[in-house]
């Protein structure tokens, strides 16, 4: 940890520790970008996009559950996600409704579940183990690939959150301030 920055990846560690550390840094930076807002601010839209911070919270919660349950183990990502209408032209995971407290809880709980699932999988077979998800030719992805894809998803959407948060209230910055912890949502 660097000066109270619990999200900083280790300086020198194993591949697993670096990969999970980089992922946790992206998670923390994203959570900081959306932190401390009320329901109205989370649902704010701007002329150039219909994307909202609320939409990003719900989408990344879905991505955490889908990757750690469905892609990794072939399990259901959960009842909430099964209830959404997946037949339309848009990704419904961006549109889960709820108050700020509900959305923070949805996201934080999904991250906690994913961390637990990944820790169990890593203890059971490491990064090279094959996941349930496969490509069109039947080649199965490794856990390493799933975690790198998740890291990439966070990098993309943390950039979106950065722009949206600046438009909401001017918050900018690459990392949370030292000593930051997510606002409680319960």
C-alpha positions in Angstrom: 0.0 0.0 0.0 1.3 3.4 -1.0 0.4 6.2 1.5 -3.1 5.0 2.4 -3.9 4.0 -1.2 -5.2 0.4 -0.6 -6.1 0.1 -4.2 -2.5 0.4 -5.5 -1.2 -2.8 -7.1 1.9 -4.3 -5.5 5.3 -3.1 -6.7 6.7 -6.6 -7.1 4.6 -9.7 -6.7 3.3 -12.7 -8.6 1.3 -12.6 -11.8 -1.9 -13.3 -10.0 -1.2 -10.6 -7.4 -0.4 -8.1 -10.2 -3.5 -9.0 -12.2 -5.8 -8.9 -9.3 -4.1 -5.7 -8.0 -4.6 -3.9 -11.4 -8.3 -5.1 -11.4 -8.8 -3.8 -7.9 -7.2 -0.5 -8.8 -9.7 -0.1 -11.7 -12.6 -1.1 -9.4 -11.6 1.4 -6.8 -11.1 4.2 -9.3 -14.5 3.5 -10.8 -16.2 3.3 -7.4 -14.5 6.7 -6.5 -15.8 8.2 -9.7 -19.4 7.3 -8.9 -19.1 7.7 -5.1 -21.1 10.0 -2.9 -23.8 11.0 -5.4 -27.5 11.1 -4.8 -30.0 9.3 -7.1 -30.7 12.3 -9.3 -27.0 12.9 -9.9 -26.4 9.2 -10.7 -29.2 9.3 -13.3 -28.0 12.6 -14.9 -27.7 12.6 -18.7 -26.0 15.1 -20.9 -26.5 16.2 -24.5 -23.9 14.0 -26.0 -24.9 10.7 -24.5 -27.7 8.7 -22.8 -25.0 7.0 -20.7 -25.3 7.6 -16.9 -23.2 6.8 -13.9 -26.2 4.8 -12.6 -26.1 2.8 -15.9 -22.4 2.2 -15.5 -22.9 1.0 -11.9 -25.6 -1.5 -12.9 -23.7 -2.6 -16.1 -20.5 -3.3 -14.2 -22.4 -5.1 -11.5 -23.8 -7.4 -14.2 -20.4 -7.8 -15.8 -18.9 -8.9 -12.4 -21.7 -11.5 -11.9 -21.8 -12.7 -15.5 -18.0 -13.1 -15.8 -17.5 -14.7 -12.4 -20.5 -17.0 -12.5 -21.5 -17.6 -16.1 -18.3 -17.3 -18.1 -16.1 -18.9 -15.4 -18.4 -21.7 -14.1 -21.4 -21.9 -16.4 -23.7 -20.8 -13.6 -26.5 -18.3 -13.6 -25.4 -14.7 -12.9 -28.4 -14.3 -10.6 -32.1 -13.8 -10.5 -32.0 -10.0 -11.1 -30.2 -10.4 -14.4 -32.4 -13.3 -15.5 -35.5 -11.0 -15.1 -34.2 -8.4 -17.6 -35.5 -8.3 -21.2 -32.5 -9.4 -23.2 -34.4 -9.6 -26.5 -34.3 -5.8 -27.3 -31.6 -4.0 -29.3 -30.0 -2.4 -26.2 -28.0 -4.0 -23.3 -30.6 -4.0 -20.4 -27.8 -4.2 -17.8 -27.3 -0.4 -18.3 -30.9 0.3 -17.3 -31.4 -1.3 -13.8 -33.5 1.2 -11.9 -32.9 2.1 -8.3 -31.9 4.7 -5.8 -28.3 5.6 -5.2 -28.2 3.3 -2.2 -29.6 0.4 -4.2 -27.2 0.9 -7.0 -24.1 1.2 -4.8 -25.3 -2.0 -3.0 -25.9 -3.8 -6.3 -22.4 -2.9 -7.5 -20.5 -3.5 -4.2 -22.2 -6.8 -3.6 -21.5 -8.0 -7.1 -17.8 -7.1 -6.7 -17.7 -9.0 -3.4 -19.3 -12.1 -5.0 -16.8 -12.0 -7.9 -13.8 -11.6 -5.6 -14.9 -14.7 -3.7 -15.5 -16.7 -6.8 -12.2 -15.8 -8.3 -10.3 -16.5 -5.0 -11.9 -20.0 -4.9 -11.1 -20.6 -8.6 -7.5 -19.5 -8.2 -7.1 -21.7 -5.2 -8.5 -24.6 -7.1 -6.7 -24.3 -10.4 -4.8 -21.1 -11.0 -4.9 -18.7 -13.9 -4.4 -21.5 -16.6 -7.6 -23.4 -15.7 -10.2 -23.4 -18.4 -13.4 -21.5 -17.9 -16.9 -22.6 -19.1 -17.1 -19.9 -21.8 -15.8 -20.9 -25.3 -15.5 -19.3 -28.7 -17.4 -20.4 -31.8 -14.8 -23.2 -32.4 -15.3 -24.6 -28.9 -11.9 -23.3 -27.6 -12.4 -22.5 -23.9 -11.0 -19.3 -22.3 -8.6 -19.5 -19.4 -9.3 -17.7 -16.1 -6.3 -15.5 -17.0 -8.2 -14.4 -20.2 -11.4 -13.7 -18.2 -9.6 -11.5 -15.7 -7.8 -9.6 -18.5 -11.1 -9.1 -20.3 -12.6 -7.8 -17.0 -9.7 -5.4 -16.5 -10.2 -4.1 -20.1 -14.0 -3.6 -19.4 -13.2 -1.6 -16.3 -10.6 0.6 -18.1 -13.1 1.4 -20.8 -16.0 2.3 -18.4 -13.8 4.0 -15.9 -13.0 6.5 -18.7 -16.7 7.0 -19.3 -17.3 7.5 -15.6 -14.5 10.1 -15.5 -16.1 12.2 -18.1 -19.6 11.8 -16.7 -18.5 12.7 -13.1 -16.7 15.8 -14.3 -19.9 16.9 -16.0 -22.0 16.2 -12.9 -19.9 18.1 -10.3 -16.4 18.7 -11.6 -14.7 15.8 -9.9 -11.5 14.9 -11.8 -8.4 12.8 -11.1 -6.8 9.6 -11.9 -6.9 7.9 -8.5 -9.0 8.3 -5.4 -7.3 10.5 -2.7 -5.2 8.7 -0.1 -7.3 7.3 2.7 -10.6 7.2 0.6 -13.1 4.5 1.2 -16.4 4.0 -0.6 -19.4 5.8 1.0 -21.6 3.4 2.9 -24.7 2.5 1.1 -26.7 0.8 3.8 
